Amino acid sequence: MLSKKILRRAAITGVSLAGLAVISAASLWELDRAFPPPLPAELTVSTEVQDRDGQLLRAFATPDGYWRLETRLDQVDKQFVDMLVTYEDKRFWDHEGVDVLALARAAGQFATSGHIVSGGSTLSMQLARLIEPRESRSLGSKIKQMLRAIQIERRLSKREILERYLTLAPYGGNLEGVRAASLAYFGKEPKRLTVSESALLVALPQLPEKRRPDRNLKIAHAARDRVLTRMVSSGLLGEREAARAALDDVAGLRRTLPALAAHAAYAMLPKAVPGQPLQLTIRKSVQEGLEQVARDAATKLGHRLSVAMVLADSRTGDILGEVGSANFFDASRSGWIDMTKIVRSPGSTLKPFIYGLAFEQGLVAQETLIDDSPVDFSGYRPKNFDMGYQGDVSIRQALQLSLNVPAIRVLDAVGPTRLMARFRQAGVNPILPVNEAPGLAIGLGGVGVTLRDLVQLYTGLANGGKTHTLHDGTEPANVERTSATILDGQANWQIIDILSGVKPPEGALQRGIAYKTGTSYGYRDAWSVGFDGRYVLGVWVGRPDAGAVPGLSGYVSAAPILFEGFVRSGLATVPLPGKPPGVFSPRREDLPVTLARFGAGSDGLVQATVTEPAPTIIFPPDGARVDLGTNSVDASPLVLKLQGGRAPFRWLANGKPLTGIDRRRTATWQPDGAGYSTLTVIDAAGRAASVKVFVE
């Protein structure tokens, strides 16, 4: 029986030990607070510029020169993570930072063999070494790592520890993190690594410089095989699977990291926020295709010539691909200049909008004849590109052949000021010479626009006449994105129908696109802009210094790039829109007298630019049959157009006045149903004109 004295001593000892434990714990707590591990809230990582789907377009090295891409577990192949944990720290998910069993095993192996067989370091300890590099491999350094690992485990979850390790682990040279390594050694993100690739990436961080495949291929190969062997013994891989992986070659090269959309990527840098990727509207696959087309084309075109391209979604204004130059780093081509934003002469690329306004105003039909012969507009004498003349041609032929004289005749009728106003309405502000008003020369390129401007205007043609402000993500957040009407729907279709009939360049595949080319004065700029039912692609070719290039032309130099660009973009062709109800597109022999010929001639036909003393209904023509889809719920209204007369005007349908009076020479009428109707217009002087039409 224990004496009371012994029991008293035991109690005192127990209390003392408990107190000592409490004091020790409190001391360790205070030490932990006083000397926390250097764990920044955000790691210093490379700034990433991503595409619309989160794929890497371009990365910028960290300030200390490392390629260090932030890595999340969902960005990495799960089998790689399992192999890493199995190889480096198989009890990672269970220990508190230090694996006592692994340390005991390492100590026993050292005692029996006399050298280090395994280190016993956990992934938490390795992270401690990465964030606080050790000066030596001493016992004191190892103990410090262990203490730091315990501190790290108290502050971070297992997932966070693993993600930081995957971001910071060294892979040779200035590569840090598994994403940078996978991109550099395999040319792909680590989401879908093969077994062989995973094994190599598991092996590299232990001796990153010695095992670099681009420097020491045999050593890297052997290290990978050791990992595969360990995976078999651990039961993670089957022998056959490991054997197949061991047969895979190890590529002995280091690739450059993705470097797409250079101009847009650099423009995004002012928006950079540490740890947050920057995102563009660009689609990576489209960008890759366009950049390759631009490089190949520039090589064929010759020294100092460059290529710029913009591909946009006409329904949203999103830029899906943009190439500012053939090669950002090519000084001979001034590759650092973003030619998509440089103001240049657009040549003939604005002609479709001239004719579009004429269709809107009822001045022309596709088969209206127009004279292509020398003409003098108060001293301005436009000449055709080939210096020849065709005589009488149809409006359709004049636009498809890009004849200059007919385009200026039509522009003189619709008015340069009205054309410029329509451009500004669509969000494009062409640059005129200082203190000069819009003149007829703007129809042949006597105005400054950018490639982006042109593509924005053409989004209207691809989108039923409605343009959208182009954007790629580089714009300030407060920039307003707008949409506007560049042409009404019926006039817009007339232009689409004409441009879709332009012959593709020699050797190009027919893509079902409509397109227009242009060449600026002095052979300085070659253009081609084309579109299908959704996407618009614009191409510029020339010298960034605006030097003349003999033989340069839109059809020969830029159009082949346009067609190749559509192919290499990888986008499926969207059919051009069909003919909308109510479109007036008669044969030449069915044209009313007012649309048979544009301009007055010896035959005395009506001149489009002369105001008639009495009103004349020019659309619909008398006796026309007009399909408005009256049997459907989406029946279209009929557009009414007149010439002459004195405003205001009142319209009547079958003797019943339409709502209100209007000073404009256009109106709309929604018929009650199919059949014959009589339309009448009365001007302010009481003069009237009528036509009879059959509505379907």
Short mmCIF file of N, CA and C in Angstrom, two decimals, residues 380-514:
data_model
loop_
_atom_site.label_atom_id
_atom_site.label_comp_id
_atom_site.label_asym_id
_atom_site.label_seq_id
_atom_site.Cartn_x
_atom_site.Cartn_y
_atom_site.Cartn_z
N TYR A 380 -13.21 67.30 -110.64
CA TYR A 380 -12.81 65.99 -110.13
C TYR A 380 -13.11 64.96 -111.20
N ARG A 381 -12.07 64.28 -111.70
CA ARG A 381 -12.21 63.34 -112.81
C ARG A 381 -11.76 61.95 -112.37
N PRO A 382 -12.66 61.16 -111.83
CA PRO A 382 -12.27 59.81 -111.40
C PRO A 382 -11.93 58.93 -112.59
N LYS A 383 -10.97 58.04 -112.38
CA LYS A 383 -10.56 57.09 -113.41
C LYS A 383 -10.61 55.68 -112.83
N ASN A 384 -10.85 54.72 -113.67
CA ASN A 384 -10.88 53.34 -113.22
C ASN A 384 -9.47 52.84 -112.94
N PHE A 385 -9.38 51.79 -112.14
CA PHE A 385 -8.09 51.26 -111.70
C PHE A 385 -7.22 50.85 -112.88
N ASP A 386 -7.85 50.26 -113.91
CA ASP A 386 -7.08 49.81 -115.08
C ASP A 386 -7.03 50.86 -116.19
N MET A 387 -7.54 52.06 -115.88
CA MET A 387 -7.55 53.20 -116.81
C MET A 387 -8.44 52.94 -118.03
N GLY A 388 -9.21 51.88 -118.04
CA GLY A 388 -10.12 51.59 -119.13
C GLY A 388 -11.55 51.86 -118.72
N TYR A 389 -12.49 51.79 -119.68
CA TYR A 389 -13.90 52.07 -119.41
C TYR A 389 -14.76 51.00 -120.08
N GLN A 390 -15.88 50.68 -119.45
CA GLN A 390 -16.74 49.59 -119.89
C GLN A 390 -17.97 50.05 -120.67
N GLY A 391 -18.24 51.35 -120.68
CA GLY A 391 -19.48 51.82 -121.30
C GLY A 391 -20.67 51.53 -120.39
N ASP A 392 -21.78 51.12 -120.95
CA ASP A 392 -22.96 50.80 -120.15
C ASP A 392 -22.76 49.49 -119.40
N VAL A 393 -22.96 49.54 -118.09
CA VAL A 393 -22.91 48.34 -117.25
C VAL A 393 -24.07 48.41 -116.27
N SER A 394 -24.42 47.26 -115.72
CA SER A 394 -25.46 47.26 -114.68
C SER A 394 -24.84 47.66 -113.35
N ILE A 395 -25.69 48.06 -112.43
CA ILE A 395 -25.21 48.38 -111.07
C ILE A 395 -24.51 47.17 -110.48
N ARG A 396 -25.06 46.00 -110.70
CA ARG A 396 -24.44 44.77 -110.18
C ARG A 396 -23.03 44.61 -110.73
N GLN A 397 -22.87 44.77 -112.03
CA GLN A 397 -21.55 44.65 -112.63
C GLN A 397 -20.60 45.73 -112.14
N ALA A 398 -21.12 46.94 -111.99
CA ALA A 398 -20.27 48.05 -111.57
C ALA A 398 -19.65 47.79 -110.20
N LEU A 399 -20.43 47.22 -109.28
CA LEU A 399 -19.89 46.95 -107.95
C LEU A 399 -19.00 45.72 -107.96
N GLN A 400 -19.41 44.68 -108.67
CA GLN A 400 -18.59 43.47 -108.70
C GLN A 400 -17.23 43.72 -109.36
N LEU A 401 -17.22 44.57 -110.39
CA LEU A 401 -15.96 44.90 -111.07
C LEU A 401 -15.24 46.05 -110.39
N SER A 402 -15.86 46.63 -109.38
CA SER A 402 -15.29 47.75 -108.62
C SER A 402 -14.88 48.90 -109.53
N LEU A 403 -15.79 49.25 -110.43
CA LEU A 403 -15.53 50.37 -111.34
C LEU A 403 -15.65 51.69 -110.58
N ASN A 404 -14.72 52.58 -110.82
CA ASN A 404 -14.66 53.82 -110.05
C ASN A 404 -15.68 54.86 -110.51
N VAL A 405 -15.78 55.06 -111.82
CA VAL A 405 -16.65 56.12 -112.32
C VAL A 405 -18.11 55.90 -111.93
N PRO A 406 -18.69 54.71 -112.12
CA PRO A 406 -20.07 54.51 -111.68
C PRO A 406 -20.26 54.75 -110.18
N ALA A 407 -19.29 54.32 -109.38
CA ALA A 407 -19.42 54.52 -107.93
C ALA A 407 -19.49 56.00 -107.58
N ILE A 408 -18.70 56.83 -108.27
CA ILE A 408 -18.72 58.26 -107.98
C ILE A 408 -20.00 58.89 -108.52
N ARG A 409 -20.50 58.41 -109.64
CA ARG A 409 -21.79 58.90 -110.13
C ARG A 409 -22.88 58.67 -109.07
N VAL A 410 -22.88 57.48 -108.50
CA VAL A 410 -23.90 57.15 -107.49
C VAL A 410 -23.67 57.96 -106.22
N LEU A 411 -22.40 58.10 -105.80
CA LEU A 411 -22.11 58.88 -104.60
C LEU A 411 -22.54 60.33 -104.78
N ASP A 412 -22.40 60.86 -105.98
CA ASP A 412 -22.83 62.23 -106.23
C ASP A 412 -24.33 62.36 -106.03
N ALA A 413 -25.06 61.28 -106.30
CA ALA A 413 -26.51 61.30 -106.13
C ALA A 413 -26.92 61.16 -104.66
N VAL A 414 -26.30 60.22 -103.95
CA VAL A 414 -26.71 60.00 -102.55
C VAL A 414 -26.09 61.03 -101.62
N GLY A 415 -24.94 61.60 -102.00
CA GLY A 415 -24.33 62.65 -101.20
C GLY A 415 -23.24 62.15 -100.27
N PRO A 416 -22.01 62.68 -100.39
CA PRO A 416 -20.90 62.27 -99.51
C PRO A 416 -21.18 62.54 -98.04
N THR A 417 -21.89 63.63 -97.76
CA THR A 417 -22.19 63.96 -96.37
C THR A 417 -23.10 62.91 -95.75
N ARG A 418 -24.07 62.45 -96.51
CA ARG A 418 -24.98 61.41 -96.00
C ARG A 418 -24.22 60.11 -95.74
N LEU A 419 -23.28 59.77 -96.65
CA LEU A 419 -22.48 58.56 -96.45
C LEU A 419 -21.65 58.66 -95.17
N MET A 420 -21.01 59.81 -94.97
CA MET A 420 -20.20 59.99 -93.76
C MET A 420 -21.06 59.95 -92.51
N ALA A 421 -22.24 60.54 -92.59
CA ALA A 421 -23.14 60.51 -91.43
C ALA A 421 -23.53 59.09 -91.08
N ARG A 422 -23.75 58.25 -92.10
CA ARG A 422 -24.11 56.86 -91.84
C ARG A 422 -22.95 56.11 -91.19
N PHE A 423 -21.71 56.40 -91.61
CA PHE A 423 -20.54 55.78 -90.98
C PHE A 423 -20.46 56.17 -89.50
N ARG A 424 -20.64 57.45 -89.24
CA ARG A 424 -20.55 57.92 -87.84
C ARG A 424 -21.67 57.31 -87.00
N GLN A 425 -22.83 57.17 -87.61
CA GLN A 425 -23.95 56.53 -86.91
C GLN A 425 -23.60 55.10 -86.52
N ALA A 426 -22.79 54.45 -87.35
CA ALA A 426 -22.37 53.07 -87.08
C ALA A 426 -21.16 53.00 -86.17
N GLY A 427 -20.73 54.13 -85.61
CA GLY A 427 -19.62 54.13 -84.65
C GLY A 427 -18.25 54.25 -85.26
N VAL A 428 -18.17 54.59 -86.56
CA VAL A 428 -16.88 54.73 -87.25
C VAL A 428 -16.73 56.19 -87.68
N ASN A 429 -15.59 56.78 -87.35
CA ASN A 429 -15.34 58.18 -87.68
C ASN A 429 -14.16 58.29 -88.64
N PRO A 430 -14.43 58.22 -89.95
CA PRO A 430 -13.34 58.33 -90.92
C PRO A 430 -12.63 59.67 -90.79
N ILE A 431 -11.34 59.66 -91.08
CA ILE A 431 -10.52 60.86 -90.94
C ILE A 431 -10.41 61.57 -92.29
N LEU A 432 -10.82 62.83 -92.31
CA LEU A 432 -10.72 63.65 -93.50
C LEU A 432 -9.52 64.58 -93.40
N PRO A 433 -9.00 65.06 -94.53
CA PRO A 433 -7.95 66.07 -94.47
C PRO A 433 -8.42 67.27 -93.66
N VAL A 434 -7.48 67.95 -93.01
CA VAL A 434 -7.81 69.06 -92.12
C VAL A 434 -8.61 70.13 -92.87
N ASN A 435 -9.71 70.55 -92.23
CA ASN A 435 -10.56 71.64 -92.74
C ASN A 435 -11.23 71.31 -94.08
N GLU A 436 -11.37 70.04 -94.41
CA GLU A 436 -12.04 69.66 -95.65
C GLU A 436 -13.37 68.99 -95.35
N ALA A 437 -14.38 69.36 -96.11
CA ALA A 437 -15.69 68.72 -96.00
C ALA A 437 -15.69 67.42 -96.80
N PRO A 438 -16.61 66.51 -96.50
CA PRO A 438 -16.67 65.27 -97.27
C PRO A 438 -16.91 65.56 -98.75
N GLY A 439 -16.08 64.96 -99.60
CA GLY A 439 -16.21 65.14 -101.04
C GLY A 439 -16.33 63.82 -101.75
N LEU A 440 -16.43 63.87 -103.06
CA LEU A 440 -16.61 62.64 -103.83
C LEU A 440 -15.42 61.70 -103.73
N ALA A 441 -14.24 62.23 -103.41
CA ALA A 441 -13.04 61.40 -103.35
C ALA A 441 -13.12 60.33 -102.27
N ILE A 442 -14.00 60.51 -101.27
CA ILE A 442 -14.08 59.50 -100.21
C ILE A 442 -14.53 58.16 -100.77
N GLY A 443 -15.23 58.17 -101.92
CA GLY A 443 -15.69 56.92 -102.51
C GLY A 443 -14.57 56.06 -103.06
N LEU A 444 -13.40 56.68 -103.30
CA LEU A 444 -12.26 55.93 -103.85
C LEU A 444 -11.09 55.89 -102.89
N GLY A 445 -11.36 56.11 -101.60
CA GLY A 445 -10.29 56.00 -100.61
C GLY A 445 -9.74 57.31 -100.14
N GLY A 446 -10.37 58.43 -100.49
CA GLY A 446 -9.88 59.73 -100.06
C GLY A 446 -10.30 60.07 -98.65
N VAL A 447 -10.12 59.15 -97.75
CA VAL A 447 -10.50 59.29 -96.35
C VAL A 447 -9.69 58.26 -95.57
N GLY A 448 -9.48 58.46 -94.29
CA GLY A 448 -8.68 57.53 -93.50
C GLY A 448 -9.53 56.66 -92.59
N VAL A 449 -9.29 55.36 -92.63
CA VAL A 449 -9.96 54.43 -91.73
C VAL A 449 -8.94 53.40 -91.26
N THR A 450 -9.29 52.65 -90.24
CA THR A 450 -8.45 51.54 -89.78
C THR A 450 -9.07 50.22 -90.22
N LEU A 451 -8.28 49.17 -90.12
CA LEU A 451 -8.82 47.84 -90.44
C LEU A 451 -9.98 47.49 -89.52
N ARG A 452 -9.85 47.87 -88.26
CA ARG A 452 -10.96 47.63 -87.32
C ARG A 452 -12.21 48.37 -87.77
N ASP A 453 -12.03 49.62 -88.23
CA ASP A 453 -13.18 50.40 -88.72
C ASP A 453 -13.90 49.66 -89.83
N LEU A 454 -13.13 49.16 -90.81
CA LEU A 454 -13.73 48.48 -91.94
C LEU A 454 -14.51 47.24 -91.50
N VAL A 455 -13.88 46.45 -90.63
CA VAL A 455 -14.56 45.23 -90.18
C VAL A 455 -15.83 45.60 -89.41
N GLN A 456 -15.78 46.67 -88.64
CA GLN A 456 -16.98 47.08 -87.91
C GLN A 456 -18.10 47.47 -88.88
N LEU A 457 -17.77 48.19 -89.94
CA LEU A 457 -18.79 48.55 -90.93
C LEU A 457 -19.36 47.29 -91.59
N TYR A 458 -18.48 46.36 -91.92
CA TYR A 458 -18.94 45.14 -92.61
C TYR A 458 -19.71 44.20 -91.70
N THR A 459 -19.59 44.35 -90.38
CA THR A 459 -20.45 43.54 -89.51
C THR A 459 -21.91 43.86 -89.78
N GLY A 460 -22.19 45.09 -90.23
CA GLY A 460 -23.56 45.43 -90.59
C GLY A 460 -24.05 44.64 -91.78
N LEU A 461 -23.19 44.46 -92.81
CA LEU A 461 -23.59 43.69 -93.97
C LEU A 461 -23.86 42.23 -93.60
N ALA A 462 -23.07 41.68 -92.69
CA ALA A 462 -23.24 40.28 -92.29
C ALA A 462 -24.39 40.09 -91.32
N ASN A 463 -24.89 41.20 -90.75
CA ASN A 463 -25.86 41.10 -89.66
C ASN A 463 -27.15 41.84 -89.99
N GLY A 464 -27.58 41.75 -91.24
CA GLY A 464 -28.86 42.33 -91.61
C GLY A 464 -28.90 43.84 -91.59
N GLY A 465 -27.74 44.50 -91.67
CA GLY A 465 -27.69 45.95 -91.69
C GLY A 465 -27.38 46.58 -90.36
N LYS A 466 -27.22 45.78 -89.31
CA LYS A 466 -26.99 46.30 -87.96
C LYS A 466 -25.56 46.05 -87.53
N THR A 467 -24.81 47.10 -87.27
CA THR A 467 -23.42 46.98 -86.84
C THR A 467 -23.32 46.88 -85.33
N HIS A 468 -22.18 46.32 -84.88
CA HIS A 468 -21.86 46.28 -83.45
C HIS A 468 -20.46 46.83 -83.25
N THR A 469 -20.27 47.56 -82.16
CA THR A 469 -18.95 48.07 -81.83
C THR A 469 -18.01 46.89 -81.58
N LEU A 470 -16.87 46.88 -82.25
CA LEU A 470 -15.91 45.80 -82.05
C LEU A 470 -15.22 45.96 -80.70
N HIS A 471 -14.90 44.83 -80.09
CA HIS A 471 -14.18 44.86 -78.81
C HIS A 471 -13.41 43.55 -78.66
N ASP A 472 -12.27 43.64 -77.99
CA ASP A 472 -11.46 42.44 -77.76
C ASP A 472 -11.08 42.24 -76.30
N GLY A 473 -11.53 43.15 -75.44
CA GLY A 473 -11.20 43.05 -74.02
C GLY A 473 -10.16 44.05 -73.58
N THR A 474 -9.47 44.70 -74.52
CA THR A 474 -8.43 45.67 -74.15
C THR A 474 -9.03 47.04 -73.85
N GLU A 475 -10.29 47.24 -74.19
CA GLU A 475 -10.89 48.56 -74.03
C GLU A 475 -11.11 48.89 -72.55
N PRO A 476 -11.08 50.17 -72.20
CA PRO A 476 -11.43 50.57 -70.82
C PRO A 476 -12.83 50.10 -70.46
N ALA A 477 -13.03 49.84 -69.19
CA ALA A 477 -14.31 49.29 -68.75
C ALA A 477 -15.48 50.23 -69.02
N ASN A 478 -15.20 51.54 -69.09
CA ASN A 478 -16.29 52.50 -69.27
C ASN A 478 -16.63 52.79 -70.73
N VAL A 479 -15.96 52.11 -71.66
CA VAL A 479 -16.26 52.33 -73.07
C VAL A 479 -17.60 51.69 -73.41
N GLU A 480 -18.48 52.48 -73.99
CA GLU A 480 -19.83 51.99 -74.30
C GLU A 480 -19.81 51.16 -75.57
N ARG A 481 -20.45 50.01 -75.54
CA ARG A 481 -20.59 49.15 -76.70
C ARG A 481 -21.97 49.37 -77.28
N THR A 482 -22.02 49.82 -78.53
CA THR A 482 -23.29 50.19 -79.14
C THR A 482 -23.54 49.39 -80.41
N SER A 483 -24.77 49.47 -80.86
CA SER A 483 -25.14 48.91 -82.15
C SER A 483 -25.92 49.97 -82.91
N ALA A 484 -25.87 49.91 -84.22
CA ALA A 484 -26.55 50.91 -85.03
C ALA A 484 -26.87 50.31 -86.39
N THR A 485 -27.79 50.95 -87.10
CA THR A 485 -28.17 50.50 -88.43
C THR A 485 -27.33 51.21 -89.48
N ILE A 486 -26.63 50.46 -90.30
CA ILE A 486 -25.82 51.03 -91.37
C ILE A 486 -26.61 51.06 -92.68
N LEU A 487 -27.47 50.04 -92.91
CA LEU A 487 -28.35 49.98 -94.07
C LEU A 487 -29.65 49.30 -93.67
N ASP A 488 -30.74 49.66 -94.36
CA ASP A 488 -31.98 48.93 -94.06
C ASP A 488 -31.87 47.51 -94.60
N GLY A 489 -32.71 46.62 -94.09
CA GLY A 489 -32.58 45.20 -94.37
C GLY A 489 -32.64 44.84 -95.84
N GLN A 490 -33.51 45.50 -96.59
CA GLN A 490 -33.67 45.16 -98.00
C GLN A 490 -32.48 45.64 -98.83
N ALA A 491 -32.03 46.86 -98.58
CA ALA A 491 -30.85 47.36 -99.29
C ALA A 491 -29.62 46.54 -98.92
N ASN A 492 -29.56 46.13 -97.66
CA ASN A 492 -28.43 45.33 -97.20
C ASN A 492 -28.36 44.01 -97.96
N TRP A 493 -29.52 43.38 -98.18
CA TRP A 493 -29.52 42.11 -98.91
C TRP A 493 -29.06 42.30 -100.35
N GLN A 494 -29.45 43.41 -100.96
CA GLN A 494 -29.02 43.67 -102.34
C GLN A 494 -27.49 43.68 -102.43
N ILE A 495 -26.84 44.30 -101.47
CA ILE A 495 -25.38 44.36 -101.47
C ILE A 495 -24.78 42.98 -101.23
N ILE A 496 -25.35 42.22 -100.29
CA ILE A 496 -24.88 40.86 -100.04
C ILE A 496 -24.98 40.02 -101.31
N ASP A 497 -26.13 40.14 -101.99
CA ASP A 497 -26.36 39.34 -103.19
C ASP A 497 -25.33 39.67 -104.28
N ILE A 498 -24.99 40.94 -104.41
CA ILE A 498 -24.00 41.34 -105.42
C ILE A 498 -22.61 40.85 -105.04
N LEU A 499 -22.19 41.09 -103.78
CA LEU A 499 -20.83 40.74 -103.37
C LEU A 499 -20.63 39.23 -103.30
N SER A 500 -21.70 38.48 -103.07
CA SER A 500 -21.55 37.03 -103.02
C SER A 500 -21.26 36.45 -104.40
N GLY A 501 -21.48 37.27 -105.45
CA GLY A 501 -21.20 36.81 -106.80
C GLY A 501 -19.83 37.21 -107.31
N VAL A 502 -19.02 37.85 -106.48
CA VAL A 502 -17.68 38.22 -106.90
C VAL A 502 -16.82 36.96 -107.00
N LYS A 503 -16.09 36.83 -108.07
CA LYS A 503 -15.28 35.64 -108.32
C LYS A 503 -14.17 35.51 -107.29
N PRO A 504 -13.99 34.32 -106.68
CA PRO A 504 -12.88 34.13 -105.73
C PRO A 504 -11.54 34.26 -106.44
N PRO A 505 -10.48 34.60 -105.72
CA PRO A 505 -9.16 34.66 -106.34
C PRO A 505 -8.74 33.30 -106.86
N GLU A 506 -7.83 33.30 -107.80
CA GLU A 506 -7.40 32.05 -108.43
C GLU A 506 -6.83 31.08 -107.40
N GLY A 507 -7.31 29.85 -107.46
CA GLY A 507 -6.83 28.81 -106.55
C GLY A 507 -7.53 28.76 -105.21
N ALA A 508 -8.40 29.73 -104.91
CA ALA A 508 -9.08 29.76 -103.61
C ALA A 508 -10.31 28.86 -103.64
N LEU A 509 -10.58 28.25 -102.50
CA LEU A 509 -11.78 27.43 -102.36
C LEU A 509 -13.00 28.33 -102.21
N GLN A 510 -14.10 27.95 -102.85
CA GLN A 510 -15.34 28.70 -102.70
C GLN A 510 -15.90 28.43 -101.30
N ARG A 511 -16.00 29.49 -100.51
CA ARG A 511 -16.39 29.34 -99.11
C ARG A 511 -17.82 29.81 -98.83
N GLY A 512 -18.53 30.24 -99.86
CA GLY A 512 -19.86 30.76 -99.60
C GLY A 512 -19.83 32.09 -98.90
N ILE A 513 -18.84 32.92 -99.24
CA ILE A 513 -18.72 34.23 -98.59
C ILE A 513 -18.92 35.33 -99.62
N ALA A 514 -19.29 36.50 -99.13
CA ALA A 514 -19.33 37.71 -99.95
C ALA A 514 -18.12 38.55 -99.56
#
